[in-house]
């Protein structure tokens, strides 16, 4: 019987021929922790009475969630991370280097066919380059740091067949919001998502990261795609590691299959306070907006900044706008291309590469009753630090169009 | 393990930001301190209302969202004995087992705010004493039972130095 991508990767890494629902202990290719989860993992590592990590070359720690530190308590946790990473010889990304999910693929740490864990729920992002990557908590992270292994239940797979090409002004963010709205926030719980079809083939690798990033918002464990020529070219540009891409068999068994035609899709917006509360732009256009956010691990890449800048160029924002490029490299490239100048001239505040205001620790906490539109992946009540604010999610184009008008707006009005 | 206590009932999709908000979790590793803010955005009085041994009971997809292990740790440190829900999000589920917080997956329609529950984890039965009914619970996979019975993943690793499910 044929196998899915998830079954193939977990078979290879566990050295057994496994299928969905089997439980395996598998070898990890790479392990990541960020500043919200690593301090607890370091504590667990010490409680587990370990002395050395299994292989410092296969571990990265990233300070991105509260970077630079806004508080004494956070500074102390950051200090613990720096000290642990230094002692153990772990690859370390400090404040300003960027968001973990941008850095791991960008810096070439993860390649197709890999099995990767990260102590951050959006670790599923690397599925876009054919990596089985999944989010774990701090104690699983500690166990991985010590043993280089983790136990997994091999997931069943939910296959999304995406036909057609996205129309102008409609992006991969709109596509994934539409899928989550359709299958709901727990529609793929315990499963791996596999995204296939001409709509995926038509997207850049950067745009595909946005789709895999949000697999967790439908409950999925991973958000997997094939490695096509675009993927192989992108990976070779960023990494010198050798790799073996993995493709699902034609007769693989899926728990669910859903087909979509994306050719008539409109821009989508997730309304407060759940990610699956999705509507086409027409239903929410006109909602007043006090703050916009462009960035985060979902949509802070070069392509996103270029799209936003093309709309903001020569225009002034009516709402506050915060732009957080996803990495130092992205920030530098955006400076070279003149995009940062466009943002600043439009009235935006450009902040340190990293998670920005997404998780509510710093850098743009809204006030009571305010509406925010963000390119992030979550709009939970209180997510950005104030439970009396209202968070909407949209594409970088939708956010740019909305802050210009001061209300949720259709970005297709700005197509040039 | 025999658990007894009163019910604090919540709805569907209780996410990790509700369990412990990002604005608190980055400040400290003192879980007793974080526990004071548990469920704050859904019920500001929650921490003060809870008596040791009480249960959180919810609908589907409990614990969706972040991988933050501060979520189960804050619940444990608020002296909640177990979370009972129709379904759990998977990272939260693993984090609970790893940190030793029992999870009970079952139909929660017949459990209301203030009900007295009793759970026998060995027998796999939940009794709703207030309603005089017995509710069947979905058993945990063996690997998870093994980690829970070792007292969580830290204790498992202290014992074996690696994963040992044989």
Coordinates of C-alpha atoms in Angstrom, one line a residue:
Chain A
X1 CA 0.0 0.0 0.0
X2 CA 1.3 3.5 -0.9
X3 CA 2.4 6.0 1.7
X4 CA 1.9 9.7 2.3
X5 CA 4.8 12.2 2.8
X6 CA 4.4 12.0 6.6
X7 CA 4.5 8.1 6.6
X8 CA 7.6 8.1 4.3
X9 CA 9.6 10.6 6.4
X10 CA 8.7 8.9 9.7
X11 CA 9.5 5.5 8.2
X12 CA 13.0 6.7 7.1
X13 CA 13.7 8.4 10.4
X14 CA 12.5 5.6 12.6
X15 CA 14.1 2.8 10.5
X16 CA 10.7 1.0 10.4
X17 CA 8.1 0.6 7.7
X18 CA 5.3 2.6 9.4
X19 CA 1.8 3.7 8.6
X20 CA -0.7 6.2 10.1
X21 CA -1.5 5.6 13.8
X22 CA 1.7 3.7 14.5
X23 CA 3.8 5.1 17.3
X24 CA 7.5 5.5 16.6
X25 CA 10.7 6.9 18.2
X26 CA 12.4 8.8 15.3
X27 CA 15.8 10.5 14.8
X28 CA 15.6 14.3 14.5
X29 CA 17.5 16.2 11.8
X30 CA 17.1 19.6 13.5
X31 CA 15.8 21.1 16.7
X32 CA 14.8 24.7 17.5
X33 CA 13.7 26.7 20.5
X34 CA 12.7 30.3 20.9
X35 CA 12.7 32.7 23.9
X36 CA 9.1 31.8 25.0
X37 CA 9.9 28.1 25.3
X38 CA 13.7 27.6 25.6
X39 CA 14.1 28.8 29.3
X40 CA 11.6 26.1 30.5
X41 CA 13.4 23.5 28.2
X42 CA 16.8 24.5 29.8
X43 CA 15.2 23.9 33.2
X44 CA 13.8 20.5 32.1
X45 CA 17.2 19.6 30.6
X46 CA 18.9 20.3 34.0
X47 CA 16.1 18.4 35.9
X48 CA 16.7 15.4 33.5
X49 CA 20.3 15.5 34.8
X50 CA 21.8 15.8 31.3
X51 CA 25.1 17.5 30.8
X52 CA 25.6 17.8 27.0
X53 CA 23.2 18.2 24.1
X54 CA 23.3 15.3 21.6
X55 CA 24.7 17.4 18.7
X56 CA 25.1 21.2 18.9
X57 CA 25.4 21.5 15.1
X58 CA 21.8 20.3 14.8
X59 CA 20.2 22.8 17.3
X60 CA 19.4 26.5 17.0
X61 CA 18.0 28.9 19.7
X62 CA 16.4 32.1 18.6
X63 CA 15.4 35.2 20.6
X64 CA 12.5 36.6 18.6
X65 CA 9.4 36.8 20.7
X66 CA 10.4 39.6 23.0
X67 CA 13.3 41.1 21.2
X68 CA 14.8 43.5 22.3
X69 CA 13.7 42.7 25.9
X70 CA 11.0 45.0 27.2
X71 CA 11.3 43.9 30.9
X72 CA 13.8 42.8 33.5
X73 CA 12.2 39.4 33.8
X74 CA 12.5 38.8 30.1
X75 CA 16.1 40.0 30.1
X76 CA 17.0 37.3 32.7
X77 CA 15.4 34.6 30.6
X78 CA 17.3 35.8 27.6
X79 CA 20.5 35.7 29.7
X80 CA 19.9 32.1 30.6
X81 CA 19.5 31.2 26.9
X82 CA 22.7 33.0 25.9
X83 CA 24.6 31.3 28.6
X84 CA 23.2 27.8 27.9
X85 CA 23.8 28.1 24.1
X86 CA 27.3 29.4 24.7
X87 CA 28.2 26.5 27.1
X88 CA 26.8 23.9 24.7
X89 CA 28.1 25.5 21.5
X90 CA 24.6 25.8 20.0
X91 CA 23.9 28.0 17.0
X92 CA 22.3 31.1 18.5
X93 CA 20.3 34.0 16.9
X94 CA 20.1 37.0 19.2
X95 CA 17.8 40.1 19.1
X96 CA 17.4 41.6 15.6
X97 CA 18.4 38.5 13.7
X98 CA 14.8 37.6 13.0
X99 CA 11.9 35.2 13.5
X100 CA 12.8 31.6 14.0
X101 CA 10.6 30.3 11.2
X102 CA 12.3 32.7 8.7
X103 CA 15.8 31.9 10.0
X104 CA 15.7 28.1 9.8
X105 CA 15.0 27.8 6.1
X106 CA 16.8 31.1 5.2
X107 CA 20.0 30.1 6.9
X108 CA 19.9 26.6 5.4
X109 CA 19.3 24.6 8.6
X110 CA 16.4 22.6 7.2
X111 CA 16.1 20.8 3.8
X112 CA 13.6 18.5 2.1
X113 CA 13.0 15.1 3.6
X114 CA 14.1 16.3 7.1
X115 CA 12.4 15.6 10.4
X116 CA 12.4 18.7 12.5
X117 CA 10.9 19.8 15.9
X118 CA 10.7 23.3 17.2
X119 CA 9.3 24.6 20.5
X120 CA 6.9 26.9 18.7
X121 CA 3.5 25.9 17.3
X122 CA 4.3 27.4 13.9
X123 CA 7.2 25.1 13.3
X124 CA 5.0 23.4 10.6
X125 CA 6.1 26.3 8.3
X126 CA 9.0 24.3 6.8
X127 CA 6.5 21.8 5.4
X128 CA 6.5 24.2 2.4
X129 CA 9.9 22.9 1.5
X130 CA 9.0 19.3 2.1
X131 CA 10.2 19.0 5.7
X132 CA 8.1 17.1 8.3
X133 CA 8.4 19.8 11.0
X134 CA 6.1 20.2 14.0
X135 CA 5.7 22.2 17.1
X136 CA 6.4 20.8 20.5
X137 CA 6.6 22.1 24.1
X138 CA 9.6 22.7 26.3
X139 CA 9.9 19.2 27.8
X140 CA 9.8 17.5 24.4
X141 CA 12.4 20.0 23.3
X142 CA 14.6 19.1 26.3
X143 CA 14.2 15.3 25.5
X144 CA 15.2 16.1 21.9
X145 CA 18.2 18.1 23.0
X146 CA 19.4 15.2 25.1
X147 CA 18.6 12.2 22.9
X148 CA 18.3 13.6 19.3
X149 CA 15.0 11.7 19.1
X150 CA 11.3 12.1 19.8
X151 CA 8.3 9.8 19.9
X152 CA 5.6 10.5 17.3
X153 CA 2.2 9.1 16.5
X154 CA 2.3 8.8 12.7
X155 CA -0.5 11.1 11.6
X156 CA -3.2 10.4 9.1
X157 CA -3.2 12.9 6.3
X158 CA -5.8 15.4 5.1
X159 CA -5.1 16.2 1.4
X160 CA -6.0 19.6 0.0
X161 CA -6.2 19.6 -3.8
X162 CA -6.0 23.2 -5.0
X163 CA -6.9 23.7 -8.6
X164 CA -6.7 26.9 -10.7
X165 CA -4.6 30.0 -10.2
X166 CA -5.1 32.8 -7.7
X167 CA -6.5 35.9 -9.3
X168 CA -4.7 39.2 -9.1
X169 CA -4.8 40.8 -5.7
X170 CA -5.5 37.4 -4.0
X171 CA -2.6 35.8 -2.2
X172 CA -1.5 32.6 -0.4
X173 CA -2.7 34.1 2.9
X174 CA -6.2 34.5 1.4
X175 CA -6.1 30.9 0.3
X176 CA -5.1 29.4 3.7
X177 CA -7.6 31.6 5.5
X178 CA -10.3 30.3 3.2
X179 CA -9.2 26.7 3.8
X180 CA -9.2 27.2 7.6
X181 CA -12.6 28.9 7.5
X182 CA -13.9 26.0 5.5
X183 CA -12.5 23.1 7.6
X184 CA -12.6 25.0 10.9
X185 CA -10.0 25.4 13.7
X186 CA -10.0 21.7 14.6
X187 CA -10.8 20.3 11.1
X188 CA -7.3 18.6 10.8
X189 CA -6.5 17.9 14.4
X190 CA -3.9 15.1 14.9
X191 CA -3.5 15.0 11.1
X192 CA -0.8 16.1 8.6
X193 CA -2.0 18.4 5.9
X194 CA -0.7 17.8 2.3
X195 CA -1.3 20.7 -0.1
X196 CA -1.1 19.7 -3.8
X197 CA -2.3 21.1 -7.1
X198 CA -1.7 23.7 -9.7
X199 CA -2.5 26.6 -7.3
X200 CA 0.5 25.5 -5.2
X201 CA 2.7 25.0 -8.2
X202 CA 1.9 28.5 -9.3
X203 CA 3.1 30.1 -6.0
X204 CA 6.6 31.2 -5.1
X205 CA 8.3 29.3 -2.2
X206 CA 7.9 32.4 0.0
X207 CA 4.2 32.3 -0.6
X208 CA 4.0 28.6 0.2
X209 CA 5.6 29.2 3.6
X210 CA 2.5 31.2 4.5
X211 CA 0.2 28.3 3.8
X212 CA 2.3 25.7 5.7
X213 CA 2.7 28.1 8.6
X214 CA -1.0 28.2 9.3
X215 CA -1.6 24.4 9.2
X216 CA -1.6 24.5 13.0
X217 CA -4.6 26.9 12.8
X218 CA -6.7 23.9 11.5
X219 CA -5.2 21.7 14.2
X220 CA -2.7 20.0 11.9
X221 CA 0.6 18.5 13.0
X222 CA 2.4 19.4 9.8
X223 CA 1.6 21.2 6.5
X224 CA 3.4 19.4 3.8
X225 CA 4.2 20.1 0.1
X226 CA 6.1 18.3 -2.6
X227 CA 9.6 19.6 -3.6
X228 CA 9.3 20.8 -7.1
X229 CA 12.0 22.5 -9.2
X230 CA 11.2 25.9 -7.5
X231 CA 11.7 24.3 -4.1
X232 CA 15.0 22.6 -5.1
X233 CA 16.3 25.8 -6.6
X234 CA 15.3 27.8 -3.4
X235 CA 16.9 25.2 -1.1
X236 CA 20.1 25.0 -3.0
X237 CA 20.4 28.8 -2.9
X238 CA 20.1 28.8 0.9
X239 CA 21.7 25.5 2.0
X240 CA 24.8 23.4 1.3
X241 CA 23.3 20.3 3.0
X242 CA 22.5 17.2 0.9
X243 CA 18.9 16.1 0.9
X244 CA 16.4 13.6 -0.4
X245 CA 13.0 15.0 -1.3
X246 CA 10.0 12.8 -0.5
X247 CA 6.8 12.4 -2.6
X248 CA 3.6 10.7 -1.7
X249 CA 2.8 7.5 -3.6
X250 CA -0.1 7.7 -6.1
X251 CA -2.0 5.0 -4.1
X252 CA -1.3 6.6 -0.6
X253 CA -4.2 6.4 1.8
X254 CA -5.7 9.7 3.0
X255 CA -8.1 10.3 5.9
X256 CA -9.8 13.1 4.0
X257 CA -9.4 14.7 0.6
X258 CA -11.0 18.1 -0.3
X259 CA -10.8 19.8 -3.7
X260 CA -11.0 23.5 -4.3
X261 CA -11.0 25.8 -7.3
X262 CA -9.1 28.9 -6.3
X263 CA -9.6 30.9 -9.5
X264 CA -12.5 32.9 -8.2
X265 CA -11.3 33.3 -4.7
X266 CA -11.5 36.9 -3.2
X267 CA -9.3 38.4 -0.6
X268 CA -10.3 36.9 2.8
X269 CA -10.3 38.3 6.3
X270 CA -10.5 36.4 9.6
X271 CA -12.7 38.3 12.1
X272 CA -12.3 38.4 15.9
X273 CA -11.7 36.2 17.9
X274 CA -11.0 32.9 16.1
X275 CA -8.9 32.2 13.0
X276 CA -11.7 30.2 11.3
X277 CA -14.2 33.2 11.6
X278 CA -13.4 34.0 7.9
X279 CA -15.3 36.2 5.5
X280 CA -14.7 37.5 2.0
X281 CA -13.4 41.1 2.0
X282 CA -16.8 42.5 0.9
X283 CA -18.5 41.4 4.1
X284 CA -16.0 43.3 6.4
X285 CA -14.9 46.2 4.2
X286 CA -15.6 49.5 5.9
X287 CA -14.8 48.3 9.4
X288 CA -12.7 51.1 11.1
X289 CA -9.1 50.2 11.8
X290 CA -6.8 51.9 14.3
X291 CA -3.6 49.8 13.8
X292 CA -2.2 47.6 11.0
X293 CA 0.7 45.1 11.4
X294 CA 2.8 43.8 8.5
X295 CA 5.3 41.1 9.4
X296 CA 5.4 37.9 11.6
X297 CA 6.4 34.4 10.7
X298 CA 3.4 34.2 8.4
X299 CA 3.9 37.3 6.2
X300 CA 7.1 39.2 6.9
X301 CA 9.1 38.0 3.9
X302 CA 10.6 40.0 1.0
X303 CA 7.6 39.2 -1.3
X304 CA 5.2 40.4 1.4
X305 CA 7.1 43.6 1.9
X306 CA 7.3 44.2 -1.8
X307 CA 3.5 43.8 -2.2
X308 CA 2.7 46.1 0.7
X309 CA 5.2 48.7 -0.5
X310 CA 3.7 48.7 -4.0
X311 CA 0.4 49.8 -2.4
X312 CA 1.9 52.2 0.1
X313 CA 4.2 54.0 -2.3
X314 CA 3.4 57.7 -2.5
X315 CA 0.5 57.3 0.0
X316 CA 0.0 58.2 3.6
X317 CA -1.5 55.9 6.2
X318 CA -4.6 57.0 8.2
X319 CA -4.2 54.2 10.8
X320 CA -1.0 53.4 12.7
X321 CA 1.1 50.9 10.8
X322 CA 3.8 48.7 12.3
X323 CA 6.2 46.9 9.9
X324 CA 8.4 44.1 11.3
X325 CA 10.6 42.4 8.6
X326 CA 11.1 38.7 9.3
X327 CA 14.9 38.7 9.5
X328 CA 18.0 40.9 9.4
X329 CA 18.6 39.7 5.9
X330 CA 15.1 40.7 4.8
X331 CA 15.5 44.1 6.5
X332 CA 18.8 44.7 4.7
X333 CA 17.3 43.7 1.3
X334 CA 14.2 45.9 2.0
X335 CA 16.6 48.8 2.6
X336 CA 18.5 48.1 -0.6
X337 CA 15.3 48.0 -2.6
X338 CA 14.0 51.2 -1.0
X339 CA 11.0 49.5 0.6
X340 CA 11.9 50.7 4.2
X341 CA 11.9 54.3 2.8
X342 CA 8.5 53.8 1.3
X343 CA 7.2 52.5 4.7
X344 CA 8.7 55.3 6.7
X345 CA 7.4 58.0 4.2
X346 CA 3.9 56.5 4.4
X347 CA 3.9 57.0 8.2
X348 CA 4.8 53.5 9.3
X349 CA 6.8 52.5 12.4
X350 CA 9.5 50.0 11.3
X351 CA 10.5 47.8 14.2
X352 CA 13.3 45.2 14.9
X353 CA 13.1 42.0 12.8
X354 CA 11.4 39.4 14.9
X355 CA 7.9 38.5 16.0
X356 CA 6.8 42.2 16.5
X357 CA 3.5 42.8 18.2
X358 CA 2.0 39.4 17.3
X359 CA 2.3 37.7 20.7
X360 CA 1.4 40.7 22.8
X361 CA 4.7 41.1 24.7
X362 CA 5.9 44.5 23.3
X363 CA 6.1 46.6 20.2
X364 CA 2.4 47.6 19.6
X365 CA -0.1 46.6 22.2
X366 CA -3.5 48.0 21.1
X367 CA -5.7 50.0 23.5
X368 CA -9.2 49.2 24.7
X369 CA -11.8 48.8 21.9
X370 CA -9.3 49.2 19.1
X371 CA -9.5 47.3 15.8
X372 CA -6.2 45.9 14.5
X373 CA -5.6 44.3 11.1
X374 CA -2.5 42.1 11.0
X375 CA -0.7 39.7 8.7
X376 CA -0.2 37.3 11.6
X377 CA -1.7 33.9 12.1
X378 CA -3.8 34.3 15.3
X379 CA -6.5 36.7 16.3
X380 CA -7.4 35.2 19.7
X381 CA -8.8 37.6 22.3
X382 CA -5.9 39.1 24.1
X383 CA -3.4 37.8 21.6
X384 CA -1.7 41.2 21.1
X385 CA -1.7 42.0 24.8
X386 CA -5.1 43.6 25.3
X387 CA -8.2 41.4 25.6
X388 CA -10.5 44.4 24.9
X389 CA -9.0 44.9 21.4
X390 CA -10.3 43.2 18.2
X391 CA -7.9 41.5 15.8
X392 CA -8.6 40.9 12.1
X393 CA -6.2 38.9 9.9
X394 CA -5.5 39.5 6.2
X395 CA -2.8 39.5 3.5
X396 CA -0.1 42.1 3.4
X397 CA -2.0 43.7 0.5
X398 CA -5.2 43.9 2.5
X399 CA -3.4 45.3 5.5
X400 CA -1.7 48.0 3.4
X401 CA -5.0 49.0 1.6
X402 CA -6.8 49.1 5.0
X403 CA -4.3 51.4 6.8
X404 CA -4.4 53.8 3.9
X405 CA -8.2 54.2 4.2
X406 CA -8.4 53.7 7.9
X407 CA -10.9 50.9 7.4
X408 CA -10.8 47.4 6.1
X409 CA -10.4 47.7 2.4
X410 CA -10.2 45.6 -0.8
X411 CA -6.6 45.7 -2.0
X412 CA -7.7 45.1 -5.6
X413 CA -8.6 48.8 -5.8
X414 CA -4.8 49.4 -5.7
X415 CA -3.7 47.0 -8.4
X416 CA -1.4 48.8 -10.8
Chain B
X1 CA -5.4 7.8 40.7
X2 CA -8.7 9.0 42.1
X3 CA -9.6 12.6 41.5
X4 CA -12.5 14.5 43.0
X5 CA -13.7 18.1 42.7
X6 CA -16.1 20.7 41.4
X7 CA -16.5 21.8 37.8
X8 CA -15.5 25.1 36.2
X9 CA -17.1 25.0 32.8
X10 CA -15.8 26.6 29.6
X11 CA -16.8 26.4 25.9
X12 CA -15.1 25.3 22.6
X13 CA -11.7 26.4 21.3
X14 CA -10.2 27.5 24.7
X15 CA -6.8 28.5 23.4
X16 CA -3.4 28.7 25.1
X17 CA -3.6 32.6 25.2
X18 CA -6.7 32.3 27.3
X19 CA -5.1 29.7 29.6
X20 CA -2.1 31.9 30.2
X21 CA -1.7 35.1 28.2
X22 CA 1.5 36.0 26.3
X23 CA 1.6 39.3 28.4
X24 CA 2.4 37.2 31.5
X25 CA 4.2 34.1 30.4
X26 CA 7.4 35.8 29.2
X27 CA 8.2 37.4 32.5
X28 CA 9.1 34.5 34.8
X29 CA 9.6 30.8 35.2
X30 CA 7.8 31.0 38.6
X31 CA 4.7 28.9 37.8
X32 CA 3.1 29.7 41.1
X33 CA 3.2 33.4 40.0
X34 CA 1.8 32.6 36.5
X35 CA -1.0 30.5 38.0
X36 CA -2.6 33.6 39.4
X37 CA -3.4 34.7 35.8
X38 CA -4.8 31.3 34.6
X39 CA -7.9 31.7 32.4
X40 CA -7.9 35.4 33.3
X41 CA -9.2 36.6 29.9
X42 CA -12.2 34.3 30.1
X43 CA -12.9 34.7 33.8
X44 CA -10.9 37.2 35.8
X45 CA -12.0 35.6 39.1
X46 CA -11.0 32.1 38.1
X47 CA -7.9 31.7 40.2
X48 CA -9.6 32.9 43.4
X49 CA -12.6 30.6 42.8
X50 CA -10.7 27.3 42.4
X51 CA -10.5 24.9 45.3
X52 CA -7.7 22.3 45.2
X53 CA -8.8 19.3 43.2
X54 CA -11.3 21.1 41.0
X55 CA -11.8 20.3 37.3
X56 CA -11.7 22.5 34.2
X57 CA -14.4 21.1 31.8
X58 CA -14.7 22.3 28.3
X59 CA -16.0 21.6 24.8
X60 CA -13.9 20.7 21.7
X61 CA -10.3 21.7 20.8
X62 CA -9.2 22.7 24.3
X63 CA -5.6 24.0 24.3
X64 CA -5.4 25.1 20.6
X65 CA -2.7 27.6 19.7
X66 CA 0.7 28.1 21.2
X67 CA 3.2 25.4 22.2
X68 CA 3.8 27.2 25.5
X69 CA 4.1 24.6 28.3
X70 CA 3.3 27.4 30.7
X71 CA -0.3 26.6 29.9
X72 CA -0.5 23.1 31.5
X73 CA 2.0 24.2 34.2
X74 CA -0.2 27.2 35.2
X75 CA -3.2 24.9 35.4
X76 CA -1.3 22.4 37.6
X77 CA -0.1 25.3 39.8
X78 CA -3.7 26.5 40.2
X79 CA -4.3 23.1 41.8
X80 CA -6.7 21.8 39.1
X81 CA -6.7 18.0 39.2
X82 CA -7.5 17.4 35.5
X83 CA -8.9 18.9 32.4
X84 CA -12.0 17.3 30.9
X85 CA -13.0 18.1 27.3
X86 CA -14.6 16.7 24.2
X87 CA -11.2 17.0 22.3
X88 CA -7.8 18.5 22.8
X89 CA -5.3 20.2 20.5
X90 CA -2.3 18.0 20.0
X91 CA 0.6 20.1 21.2
X92 CA -1.2 20.9 24.4
X93 CA -2.2 17.3 24.8
X94 CA 1.5 16.2 24.7
X95 CA 2.6 19.0 27.0
X96 CA 0.0 17.9 29.6
X97 CA 1.2 14.3 29.5
X98 CA 4.9 15.4 29.6
X99 CA 4.2 17.7 32.7
X100 CA 1.9 15.2 34.4
X101 CA -1.5 16.9 34.1
X102 CA -4.2 14.3 33.5
X103 CA -6.5 14.9 30.5
X104 CA -9.9 13.3 30.1
X105 CA -11.5 13.1 26.7
X106 CA -15.2 12.4 26.8
X107 CA -18.6 13.9 26.0
X108 CA -19.0 16.9 28.3
X109 CA -22.6 17.8 27.4
X110 CA -23.9 16.3 30.7
X111 CA -21.5 18.2 32.9
X112 CA -22.5 21.6 34.2
X113 CA -20.8 24.4 36.2
X114 CA -20.6 23.5 39.8
X115 CA -21.2 19.7 39.3
X116 CA -19.2 17.3 41.6
X117 CA -17.0 14.9 39.6
X118 CA -15.1 11.9 40.5
X119 CA -12.6 10.2 38.2
X120 CA -11.0 6.8 38.4
X121 CA -8.1 6.9 35.9
X122 CA -7.3 3.2 36.4
X123 CA -10.8 2.1 35.6
X124 CA -11.2 4.8 33.0
X125 CA -14.5 6.1 34.4
X126 CA -15.9 9.5 35.2
X127 CA -18.8 9.8 37.6
X128 CA -20.9 13.0 37.7
X129 CA -22.0 12.8 41.4
X130 CA -24.4 15.8 41.0
X131 CA -26.3 14.1 38.2
X132 CA -25.8 10.5 39.3
X133 CA -24.4 9.4 36.0
X134 CA -21.3 7.6 34.7
X135 CA -19.5 8.9 31.5
X136 CA -17.2 6.7 29.4
X137 CA -13.8 8.2 28.7
X138 CA -11.4 7.7 25.8
X139 CA -8.4 5.7 27.0
X140 CA -4.9 7.2 26.6
X141 CA -2.4 5.6 24.2
X142 CA 0.1 3.3 26.0
X143 CA 3.0 5.5 25.4
X144 CA 1.2 8.4 27.1
X145 CA 0.1 6.2 30.0
X146 CA 3.7 5.1 30.5
X147 CA 5.0 8.8 30.6
X148 CA 2.1 9.8 33.0
X149 CA 2.8 6.8 35.2
X150 CA 6.5 7.7 35.4
X151 CA 5.4 11.1 36.6
X152 CA 6.0 13.0 33.4
X153 CA 8.7 13.1 30.8
X154 CA 11.4 14.6 33.1
X155 CA 11.0 11.7 35.5
X156 CA 10.9 9.2 32.5
X157 CA 14.3 10.6 31.3
X158 CA 15.8 10.6 34.8
X159 CA 14.9 7.0 35.0
X160 CA 16.0 5.8 31.6
X161 CA 18.2 8.6 30.2
X162 CA 16.2 8.4 26.9
X163 CA 12.8 7.1 25.6
X164 CA 12.0 3.7 26.9
X165 CA 8.6 2.3 26.0
X166 CA 9.3 -1.4 26.1

